[in-house]
XYZ file of N, CA and C in Angstrom:
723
model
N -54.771 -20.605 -5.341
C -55.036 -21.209 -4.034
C -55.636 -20.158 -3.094
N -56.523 -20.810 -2.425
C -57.521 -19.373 -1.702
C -56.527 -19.818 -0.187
N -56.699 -18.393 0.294
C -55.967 -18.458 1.796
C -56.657 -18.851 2.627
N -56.434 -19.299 3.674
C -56.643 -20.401 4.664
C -57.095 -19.236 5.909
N -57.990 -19.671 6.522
C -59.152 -18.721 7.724
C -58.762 -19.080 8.673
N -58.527 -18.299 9.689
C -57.691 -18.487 10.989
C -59.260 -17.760 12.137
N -58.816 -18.531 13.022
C -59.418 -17.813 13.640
C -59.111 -17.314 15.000
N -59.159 -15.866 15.001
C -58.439 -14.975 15.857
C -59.252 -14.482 17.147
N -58.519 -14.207 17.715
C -59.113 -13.838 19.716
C -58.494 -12.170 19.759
N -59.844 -11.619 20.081
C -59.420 -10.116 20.757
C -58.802 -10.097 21.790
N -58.326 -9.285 21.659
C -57.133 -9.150 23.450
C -57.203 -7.734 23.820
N -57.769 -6.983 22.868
C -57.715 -5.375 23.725
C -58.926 -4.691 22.470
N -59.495 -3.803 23.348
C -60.030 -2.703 22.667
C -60.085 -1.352 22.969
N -59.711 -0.259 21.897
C -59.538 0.886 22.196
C -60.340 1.981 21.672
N -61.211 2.988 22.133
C -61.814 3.694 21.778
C -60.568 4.673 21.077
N -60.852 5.126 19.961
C -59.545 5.993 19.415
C -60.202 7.174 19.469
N -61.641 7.195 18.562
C -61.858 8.618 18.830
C -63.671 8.572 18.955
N -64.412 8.983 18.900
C -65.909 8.992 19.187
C -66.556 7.727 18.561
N -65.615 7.430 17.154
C -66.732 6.585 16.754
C -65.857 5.965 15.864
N -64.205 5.561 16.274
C -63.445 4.769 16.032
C -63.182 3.621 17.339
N -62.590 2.759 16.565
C -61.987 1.416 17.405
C -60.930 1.179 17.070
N -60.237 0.549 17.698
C -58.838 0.539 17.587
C -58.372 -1.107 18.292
N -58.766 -2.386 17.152
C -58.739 -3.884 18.233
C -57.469 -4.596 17.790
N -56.858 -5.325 18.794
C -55.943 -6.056 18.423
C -56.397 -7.366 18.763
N -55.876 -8.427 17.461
C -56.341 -9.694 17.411
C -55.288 -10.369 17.296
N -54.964 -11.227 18.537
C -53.764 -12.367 18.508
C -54.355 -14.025 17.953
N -53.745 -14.654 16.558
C -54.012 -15.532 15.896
C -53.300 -16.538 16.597
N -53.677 -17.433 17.373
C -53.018 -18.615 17.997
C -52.519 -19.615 17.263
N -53.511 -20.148 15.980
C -53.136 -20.849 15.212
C -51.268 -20.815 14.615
N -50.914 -19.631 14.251
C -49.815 -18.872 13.758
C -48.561 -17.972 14.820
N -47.765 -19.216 14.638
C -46.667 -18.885 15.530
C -45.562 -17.110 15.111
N -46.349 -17.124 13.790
C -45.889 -15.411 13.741
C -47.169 -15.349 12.149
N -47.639 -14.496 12.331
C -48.309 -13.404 11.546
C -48.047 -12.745 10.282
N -47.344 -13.603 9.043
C -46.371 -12.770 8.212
C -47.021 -11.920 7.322
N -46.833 -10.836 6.913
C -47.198 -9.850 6.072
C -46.771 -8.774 5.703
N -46.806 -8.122 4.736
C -45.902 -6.725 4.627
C -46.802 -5.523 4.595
N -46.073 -4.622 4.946
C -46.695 -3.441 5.570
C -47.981 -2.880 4.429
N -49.306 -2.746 4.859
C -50.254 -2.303 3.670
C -51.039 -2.923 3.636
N -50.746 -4.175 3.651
C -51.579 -5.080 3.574
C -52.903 -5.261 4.505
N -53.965 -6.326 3.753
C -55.455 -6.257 4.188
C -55.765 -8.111 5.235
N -56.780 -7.541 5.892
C -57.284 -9.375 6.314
C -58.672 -9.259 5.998
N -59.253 -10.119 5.373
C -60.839 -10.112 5.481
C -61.391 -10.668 6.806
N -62.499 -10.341 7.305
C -62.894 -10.627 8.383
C -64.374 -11.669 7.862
N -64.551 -12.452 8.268
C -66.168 -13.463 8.086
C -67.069 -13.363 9.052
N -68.134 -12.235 9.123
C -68.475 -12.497 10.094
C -70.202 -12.485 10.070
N -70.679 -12.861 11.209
C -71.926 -13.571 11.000
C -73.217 -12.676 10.656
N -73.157 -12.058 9.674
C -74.407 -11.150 9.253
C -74.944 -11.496 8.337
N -74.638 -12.368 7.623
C -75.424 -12.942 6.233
C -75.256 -14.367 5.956
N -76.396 -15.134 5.398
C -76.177 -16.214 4.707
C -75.114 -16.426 4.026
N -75.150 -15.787 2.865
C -74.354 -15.946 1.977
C -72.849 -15.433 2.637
N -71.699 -16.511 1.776
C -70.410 -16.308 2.224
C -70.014 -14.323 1.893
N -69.770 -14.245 0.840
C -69.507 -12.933 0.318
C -69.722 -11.652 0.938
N -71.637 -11.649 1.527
C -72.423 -10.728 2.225
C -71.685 -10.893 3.576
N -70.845 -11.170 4.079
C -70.653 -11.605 5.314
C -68.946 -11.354 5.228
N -67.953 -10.511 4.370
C -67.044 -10.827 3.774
C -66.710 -9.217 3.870
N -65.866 -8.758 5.057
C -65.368 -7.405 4.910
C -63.813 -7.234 5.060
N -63.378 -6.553 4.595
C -62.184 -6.325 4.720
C -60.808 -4.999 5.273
N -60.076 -5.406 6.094
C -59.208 -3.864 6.695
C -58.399 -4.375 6.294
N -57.377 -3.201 6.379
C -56.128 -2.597 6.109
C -55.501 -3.124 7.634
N -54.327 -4.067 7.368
C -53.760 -4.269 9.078
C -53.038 -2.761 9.374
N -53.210 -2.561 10.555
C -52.757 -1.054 11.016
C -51.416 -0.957 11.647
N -51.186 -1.995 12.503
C -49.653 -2.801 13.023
C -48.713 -2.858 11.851
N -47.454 -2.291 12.206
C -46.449 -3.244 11.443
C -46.019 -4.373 11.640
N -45.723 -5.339 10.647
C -44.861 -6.204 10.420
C -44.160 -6.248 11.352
N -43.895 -7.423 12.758
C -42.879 -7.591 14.001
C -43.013 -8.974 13.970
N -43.163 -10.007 13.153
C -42.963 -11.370 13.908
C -43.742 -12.059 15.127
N -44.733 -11.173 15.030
C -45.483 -12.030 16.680
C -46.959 -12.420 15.701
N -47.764 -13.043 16.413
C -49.004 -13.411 15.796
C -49.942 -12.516 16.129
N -49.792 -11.290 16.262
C -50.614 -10.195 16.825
C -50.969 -9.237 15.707
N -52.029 -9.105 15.488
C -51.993 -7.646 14.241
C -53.284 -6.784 15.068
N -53.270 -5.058 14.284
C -54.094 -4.356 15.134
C -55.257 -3.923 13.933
N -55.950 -3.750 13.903
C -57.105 -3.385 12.404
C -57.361 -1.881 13.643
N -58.021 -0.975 12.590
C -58.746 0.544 13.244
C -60.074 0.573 12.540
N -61.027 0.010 13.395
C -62.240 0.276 12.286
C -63.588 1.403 12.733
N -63.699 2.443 11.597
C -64.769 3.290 11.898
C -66.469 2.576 11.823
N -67.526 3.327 12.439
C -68.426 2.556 12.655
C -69.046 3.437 11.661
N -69.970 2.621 10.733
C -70.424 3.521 9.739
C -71.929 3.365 9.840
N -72.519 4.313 9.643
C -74.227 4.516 9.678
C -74.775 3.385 9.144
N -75.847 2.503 9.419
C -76.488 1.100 8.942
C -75.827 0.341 8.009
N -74.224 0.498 8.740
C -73.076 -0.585 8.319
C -73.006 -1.916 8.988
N -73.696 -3.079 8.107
C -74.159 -4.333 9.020
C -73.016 -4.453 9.581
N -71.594 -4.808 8.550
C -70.577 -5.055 9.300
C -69.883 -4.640 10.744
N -69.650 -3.278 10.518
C -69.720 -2.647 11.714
C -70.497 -2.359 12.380
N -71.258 -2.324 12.716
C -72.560 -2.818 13.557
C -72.277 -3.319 14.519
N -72.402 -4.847 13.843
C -71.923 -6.435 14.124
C -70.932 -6.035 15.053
N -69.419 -5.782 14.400
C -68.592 -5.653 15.238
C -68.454 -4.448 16.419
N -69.153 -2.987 16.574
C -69.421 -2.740 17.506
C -69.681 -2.588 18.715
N -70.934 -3.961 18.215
C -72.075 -3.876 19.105
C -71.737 -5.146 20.258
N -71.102 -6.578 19.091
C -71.219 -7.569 19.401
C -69.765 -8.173 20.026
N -68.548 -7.625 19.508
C -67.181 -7.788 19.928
C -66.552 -7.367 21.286
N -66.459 -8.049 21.454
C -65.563 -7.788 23.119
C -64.653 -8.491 23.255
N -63.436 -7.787 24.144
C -61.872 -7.996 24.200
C -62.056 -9.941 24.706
N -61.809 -11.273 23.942
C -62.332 -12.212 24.669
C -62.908 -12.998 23.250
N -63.536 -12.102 22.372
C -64.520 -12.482 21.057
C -63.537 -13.291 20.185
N -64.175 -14.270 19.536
C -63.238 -14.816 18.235
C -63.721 -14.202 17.267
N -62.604 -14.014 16.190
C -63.382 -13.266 14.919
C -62.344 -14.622 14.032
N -63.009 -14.764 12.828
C -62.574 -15.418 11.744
C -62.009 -14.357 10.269
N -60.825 -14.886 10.252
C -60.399 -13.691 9.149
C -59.174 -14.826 8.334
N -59.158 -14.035 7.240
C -58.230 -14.754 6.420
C -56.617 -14.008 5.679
N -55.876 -14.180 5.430
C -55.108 -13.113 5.038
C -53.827 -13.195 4.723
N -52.212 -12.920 5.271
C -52.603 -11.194 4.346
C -53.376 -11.345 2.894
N -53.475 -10.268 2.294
C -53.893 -9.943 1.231
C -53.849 -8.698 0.320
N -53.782 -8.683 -0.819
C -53.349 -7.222 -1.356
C -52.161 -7.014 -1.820
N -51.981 -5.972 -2.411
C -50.463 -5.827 -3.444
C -50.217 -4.451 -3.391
N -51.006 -3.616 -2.119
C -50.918 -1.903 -1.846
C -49.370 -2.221 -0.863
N -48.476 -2.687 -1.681
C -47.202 -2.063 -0.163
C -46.244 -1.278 -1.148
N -45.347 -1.021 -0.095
C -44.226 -0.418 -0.264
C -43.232 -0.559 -1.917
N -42.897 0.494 -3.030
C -41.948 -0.144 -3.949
C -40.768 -0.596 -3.603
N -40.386 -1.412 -4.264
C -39.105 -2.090 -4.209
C -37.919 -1.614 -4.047
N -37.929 -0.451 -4.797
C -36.979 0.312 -5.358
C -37.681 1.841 -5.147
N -37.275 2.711 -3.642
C -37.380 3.804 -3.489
C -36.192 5.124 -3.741
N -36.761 5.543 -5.149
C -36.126 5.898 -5.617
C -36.204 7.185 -5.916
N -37.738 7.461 -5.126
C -38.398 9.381 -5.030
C -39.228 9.198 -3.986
N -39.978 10.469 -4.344
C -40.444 10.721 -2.737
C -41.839 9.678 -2.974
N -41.988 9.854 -1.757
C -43.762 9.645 -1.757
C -44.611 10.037 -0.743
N -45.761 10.034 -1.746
C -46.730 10.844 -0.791
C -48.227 9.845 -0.641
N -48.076 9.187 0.777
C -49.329 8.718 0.946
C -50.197 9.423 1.567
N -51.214 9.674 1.136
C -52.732 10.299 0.832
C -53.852 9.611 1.470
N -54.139 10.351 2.179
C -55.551 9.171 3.225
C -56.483 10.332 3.578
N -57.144 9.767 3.941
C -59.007 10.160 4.730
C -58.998 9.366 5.567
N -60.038 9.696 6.829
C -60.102 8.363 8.219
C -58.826 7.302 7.947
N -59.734 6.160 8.504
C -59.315 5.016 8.463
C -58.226 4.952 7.662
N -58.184 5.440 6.470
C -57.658 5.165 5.091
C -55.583 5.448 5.535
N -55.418 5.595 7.303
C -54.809 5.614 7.126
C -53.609 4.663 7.737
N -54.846 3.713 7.827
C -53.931 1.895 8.784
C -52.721 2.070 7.777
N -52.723 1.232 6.513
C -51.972 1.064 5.879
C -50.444 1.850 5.622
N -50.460 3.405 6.010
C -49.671 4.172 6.275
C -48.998 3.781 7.022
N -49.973 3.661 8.439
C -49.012 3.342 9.638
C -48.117 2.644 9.525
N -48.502 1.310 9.055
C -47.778 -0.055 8.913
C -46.987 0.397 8.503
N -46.650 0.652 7.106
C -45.508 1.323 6.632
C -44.923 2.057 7.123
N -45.026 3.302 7.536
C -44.103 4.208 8.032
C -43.485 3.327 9.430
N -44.114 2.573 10.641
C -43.598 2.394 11.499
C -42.415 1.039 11.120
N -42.695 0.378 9.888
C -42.022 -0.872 9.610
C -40.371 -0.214 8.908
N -40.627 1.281 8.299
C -39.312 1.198 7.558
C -39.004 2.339 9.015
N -39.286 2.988 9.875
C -38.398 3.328 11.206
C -37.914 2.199 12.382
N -38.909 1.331 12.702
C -38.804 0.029 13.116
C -37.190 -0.604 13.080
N -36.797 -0.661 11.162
C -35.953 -1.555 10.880
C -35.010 -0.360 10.403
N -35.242 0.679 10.854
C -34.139 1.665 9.755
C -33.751 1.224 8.691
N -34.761 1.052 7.867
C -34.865 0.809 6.560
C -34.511 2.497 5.382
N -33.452 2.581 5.110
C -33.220 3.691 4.117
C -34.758 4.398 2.807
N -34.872 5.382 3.346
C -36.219 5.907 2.275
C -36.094 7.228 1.553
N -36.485 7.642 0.663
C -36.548 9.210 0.565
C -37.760 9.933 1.306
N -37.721 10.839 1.190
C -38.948 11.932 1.763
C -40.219 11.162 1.293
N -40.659 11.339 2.593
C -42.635 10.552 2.702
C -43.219 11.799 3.133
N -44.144 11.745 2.636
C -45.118 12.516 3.539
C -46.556 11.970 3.327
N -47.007 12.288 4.470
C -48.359 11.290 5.169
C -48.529 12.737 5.108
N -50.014 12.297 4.205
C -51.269 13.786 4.168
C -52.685 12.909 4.330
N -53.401 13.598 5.691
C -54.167 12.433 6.732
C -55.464 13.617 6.068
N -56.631 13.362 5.690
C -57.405 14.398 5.489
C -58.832 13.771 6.292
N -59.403 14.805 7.386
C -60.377 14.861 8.448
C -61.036 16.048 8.198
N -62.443 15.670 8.755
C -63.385 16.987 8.799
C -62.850 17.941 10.134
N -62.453 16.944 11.112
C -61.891 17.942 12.265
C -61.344 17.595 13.356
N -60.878 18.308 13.900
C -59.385 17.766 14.897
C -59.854 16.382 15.608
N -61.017 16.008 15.877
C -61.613 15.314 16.779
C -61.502 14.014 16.272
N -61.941 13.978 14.752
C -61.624 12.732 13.858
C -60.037 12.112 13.531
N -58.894 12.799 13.934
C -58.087 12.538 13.628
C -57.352 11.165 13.822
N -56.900 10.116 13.648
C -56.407 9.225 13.936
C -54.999 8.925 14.362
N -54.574 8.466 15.241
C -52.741 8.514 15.770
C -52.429 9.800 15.296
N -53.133 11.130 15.943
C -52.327 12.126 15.753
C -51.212 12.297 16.624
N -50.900 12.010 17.939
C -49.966 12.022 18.879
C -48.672 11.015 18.275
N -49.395 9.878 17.938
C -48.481 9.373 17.089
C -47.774 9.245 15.920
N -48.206 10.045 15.042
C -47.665 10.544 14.083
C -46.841 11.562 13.964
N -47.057 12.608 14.801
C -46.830 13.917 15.036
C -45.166 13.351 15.861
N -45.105 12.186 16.709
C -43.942 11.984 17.041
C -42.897 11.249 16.177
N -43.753 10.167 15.389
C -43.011 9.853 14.183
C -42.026 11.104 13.343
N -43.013 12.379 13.345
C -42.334 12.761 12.360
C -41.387 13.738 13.107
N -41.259 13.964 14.554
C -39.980 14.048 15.031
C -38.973 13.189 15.293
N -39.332 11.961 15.197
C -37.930 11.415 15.632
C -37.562 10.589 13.906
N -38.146 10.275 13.151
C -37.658 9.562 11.625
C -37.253 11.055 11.109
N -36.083 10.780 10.253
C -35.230 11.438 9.446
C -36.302 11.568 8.011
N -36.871 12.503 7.434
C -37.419 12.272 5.904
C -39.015 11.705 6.362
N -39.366 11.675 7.268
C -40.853 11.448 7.269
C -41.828 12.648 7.431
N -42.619 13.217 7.089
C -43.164 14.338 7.282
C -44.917 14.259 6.987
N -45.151 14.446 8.526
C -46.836 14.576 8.490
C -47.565 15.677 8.610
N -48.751 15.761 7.242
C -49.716 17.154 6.948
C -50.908 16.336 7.466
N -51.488 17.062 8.910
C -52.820 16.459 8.700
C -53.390 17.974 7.832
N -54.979 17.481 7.449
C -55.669 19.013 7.167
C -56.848 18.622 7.420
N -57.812 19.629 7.672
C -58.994 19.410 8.195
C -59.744 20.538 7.707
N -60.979 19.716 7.024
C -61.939 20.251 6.012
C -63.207 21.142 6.801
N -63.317 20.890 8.008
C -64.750 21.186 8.915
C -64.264 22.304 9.664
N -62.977 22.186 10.526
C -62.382 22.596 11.617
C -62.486 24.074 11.889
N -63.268 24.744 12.323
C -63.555 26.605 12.731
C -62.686 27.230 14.032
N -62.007 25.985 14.643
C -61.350 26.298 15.793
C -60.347 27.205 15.669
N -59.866 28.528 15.983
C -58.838 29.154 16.038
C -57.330 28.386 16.354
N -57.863 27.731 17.513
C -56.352 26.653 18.514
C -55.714 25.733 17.032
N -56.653 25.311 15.793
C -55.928 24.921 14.961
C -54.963 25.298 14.440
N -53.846 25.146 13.685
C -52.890 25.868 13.498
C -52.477 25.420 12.148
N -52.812 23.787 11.801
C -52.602 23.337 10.226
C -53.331 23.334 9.372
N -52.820 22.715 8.400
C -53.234 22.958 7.157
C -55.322 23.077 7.302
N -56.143 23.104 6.317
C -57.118 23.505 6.346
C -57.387 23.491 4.730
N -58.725 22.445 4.791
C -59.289 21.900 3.610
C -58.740 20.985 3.535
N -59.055 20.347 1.724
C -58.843 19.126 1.267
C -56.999 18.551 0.614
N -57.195 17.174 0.994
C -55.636 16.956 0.821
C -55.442 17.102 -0.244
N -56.016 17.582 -1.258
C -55.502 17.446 -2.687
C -54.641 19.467 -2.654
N -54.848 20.142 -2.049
C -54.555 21.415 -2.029
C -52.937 21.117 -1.454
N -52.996 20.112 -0.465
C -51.484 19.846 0.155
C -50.277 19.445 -0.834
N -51.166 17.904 -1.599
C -49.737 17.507 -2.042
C -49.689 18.394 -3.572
N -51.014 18.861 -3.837
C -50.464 20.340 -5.146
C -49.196 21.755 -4.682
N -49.439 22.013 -3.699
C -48.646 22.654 -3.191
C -47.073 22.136 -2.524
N -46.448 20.779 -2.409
C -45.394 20.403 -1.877
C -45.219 19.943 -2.992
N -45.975 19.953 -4.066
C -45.411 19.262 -5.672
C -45.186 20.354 -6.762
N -45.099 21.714 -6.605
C -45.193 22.928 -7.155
C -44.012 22.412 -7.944
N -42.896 22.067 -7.622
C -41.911 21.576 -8.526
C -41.760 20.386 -9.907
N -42.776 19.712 -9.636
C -43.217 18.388 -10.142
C -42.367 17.292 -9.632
N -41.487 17.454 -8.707
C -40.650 16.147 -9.022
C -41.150 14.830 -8.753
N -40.088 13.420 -9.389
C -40.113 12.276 -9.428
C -40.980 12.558 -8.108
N -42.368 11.367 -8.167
C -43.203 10.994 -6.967
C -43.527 9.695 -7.205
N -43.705 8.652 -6.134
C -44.773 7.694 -6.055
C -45.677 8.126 -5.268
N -47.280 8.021 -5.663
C -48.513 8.400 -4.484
C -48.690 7.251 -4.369
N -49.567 7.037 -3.010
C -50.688 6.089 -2.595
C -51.780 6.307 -1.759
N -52.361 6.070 -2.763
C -54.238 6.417 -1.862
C -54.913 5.979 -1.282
N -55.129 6.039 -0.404
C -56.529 5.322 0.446
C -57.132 6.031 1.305
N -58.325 5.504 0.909
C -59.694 5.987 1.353
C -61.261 5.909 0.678
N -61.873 6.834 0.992
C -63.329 7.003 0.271
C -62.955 7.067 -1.447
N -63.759 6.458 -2.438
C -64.261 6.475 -3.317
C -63.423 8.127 -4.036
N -64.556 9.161 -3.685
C -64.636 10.555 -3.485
C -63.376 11.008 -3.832
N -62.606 10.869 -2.479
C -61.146 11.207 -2.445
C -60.154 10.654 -3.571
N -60.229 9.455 -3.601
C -59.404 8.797 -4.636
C -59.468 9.240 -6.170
N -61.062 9.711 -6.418
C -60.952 9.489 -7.811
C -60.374 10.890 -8.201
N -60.316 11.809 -7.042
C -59.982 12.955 -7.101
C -58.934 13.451 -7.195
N -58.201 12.900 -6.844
C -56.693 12.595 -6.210
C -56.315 12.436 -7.417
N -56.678 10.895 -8.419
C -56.420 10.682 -9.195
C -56.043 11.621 -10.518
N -57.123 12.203 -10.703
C -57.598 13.166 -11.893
C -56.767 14.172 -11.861
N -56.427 15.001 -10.287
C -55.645 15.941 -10.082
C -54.124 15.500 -10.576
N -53.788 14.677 -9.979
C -52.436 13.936 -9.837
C -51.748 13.593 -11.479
N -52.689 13.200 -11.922
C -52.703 13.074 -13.726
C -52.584 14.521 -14.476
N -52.631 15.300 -14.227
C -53.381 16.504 -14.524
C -52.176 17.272 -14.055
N -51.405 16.941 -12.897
C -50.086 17.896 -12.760
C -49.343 16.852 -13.809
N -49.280 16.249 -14.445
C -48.533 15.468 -15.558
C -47.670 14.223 -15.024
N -48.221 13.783 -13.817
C -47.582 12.206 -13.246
C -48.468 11.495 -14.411
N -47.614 10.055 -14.237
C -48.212 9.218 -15.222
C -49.041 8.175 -14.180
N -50.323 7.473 -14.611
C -50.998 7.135 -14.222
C -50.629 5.491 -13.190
N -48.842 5.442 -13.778
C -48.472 4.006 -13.111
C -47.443 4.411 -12.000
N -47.774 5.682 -11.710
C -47.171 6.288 -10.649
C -48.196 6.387 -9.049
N -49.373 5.883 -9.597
C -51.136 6.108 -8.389
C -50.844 4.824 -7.932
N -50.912 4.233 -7.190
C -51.470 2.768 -5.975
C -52.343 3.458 -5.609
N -53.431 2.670 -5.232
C -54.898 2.645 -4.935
C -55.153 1.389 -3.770
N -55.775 1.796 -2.789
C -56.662 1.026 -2.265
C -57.708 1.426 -1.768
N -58.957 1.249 -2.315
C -60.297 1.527 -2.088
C -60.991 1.218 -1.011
N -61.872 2.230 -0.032
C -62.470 1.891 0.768
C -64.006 1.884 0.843
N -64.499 0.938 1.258
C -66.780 1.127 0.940
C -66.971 0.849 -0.405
């Protein structure tokens, strides 16, 4: 059964960082919004004939609260029709048509080791959701750590907010690192996230990862991650572009 298209009203927009957005879309149709943390909505929007060409999809960035409100973070990408479109053409007021939830990137059932979710940009809505849904509900977890990987401080996404997450949650722990960054005032990590979670995994222990982001990153991640001797049904994946 294909999911049913709602169609949603902007209510705010936020510049996050030069050439991020940050929109929240309240679904009227839907007296609450259900979904679990990770999860995706496709958006339909008017750039192509064809249904498909016209057919993009985010990571909801909001956790899971029961209201009909969810928040997407979307970067604007170089002669990206989609984003473009939404850019250029969306304002707090706009209807967008989206369908959803969708996806099978959430949380295991049974947390029973650590984990380490792994992101680039954007790649790191899905985090959020999660991390803010199991502090939210004081939901019992082992050690997380959110490793956010940016070219430079400027790109960073909810760094203020993360950075407070991981003072006030018990077992949450955030590495950003930044691959570009020449600034002295930096003070963390530096380069690519795959150097992070090799180094907080020097031990090997029990891990679940989860990836998201670029292509690039993932397959990299992957290969490495295999290669310290995790088994391959230990990776969640969600692909971005």
């Amino acid at each position: 059964m294909l999911e049913q298209w709602y169609t949603g009203v902007v209510t705010k927009i936020v510049n996050e960082t030069y050439n991020t957005r940050r929109f929240w879309i309240h679904i009227p149709e839907k007296e609450a919004f259900h979904f679990k943390a990770g999860q995706f909505v496709t958006l339909d929007l008017p750039i192509h004939e064809k249904k498909n060409k016209r057919w993009r999809s985010y990571s909801i960035a909001s956790h899971p609260n029961g209201s009909s409100d969810i928040e997407l973070v979307i970067v604007l990408l170089d002669g990206g029709a989609g984003t473009t479109y939404i850019f250029n053409e969306i304002k707090e007021g706009s209807e967008l048509i989206l369908r959803g939830p969708l996806g099978n990137f959430i949380l295991p059932e049974t947390m029973d080791r650590d984990i380490f979710l792994i992101c680039t940009g954007t790649g790191i809505a899905p985090f959020r959701s999660m991390a803010k849904f199991l502090h939210k509900n004081q939901i019992a977890h082992p050690n997380i750590h959110l490793i956010y990987g940016s070219r430079y401080e400027k790109d960073i996404l909810y760094k203020d907010e993360m950075r407070a997450l991981a003072a006030e949650m018990p077992g949450f722990h955030y590495h950003p690192t930044l691959s570009r960054e020449d600034s002295p005032d930096w003070t963390g990590h530096r380069g690519y996230v795959h150097n992070v979670y090799e180094d907080l995994l020097s031990d090997r222990r029990p891990a679940h990862f989860f990836l998201c982001g670029w292509k690039v990153m993932i397959d990299e991640a992957k290969q490495r991650i295999q290669a310290m001797g995790y088994d391959r049904h230990d990776i969640h994946l969600e692909l971005y572009g």
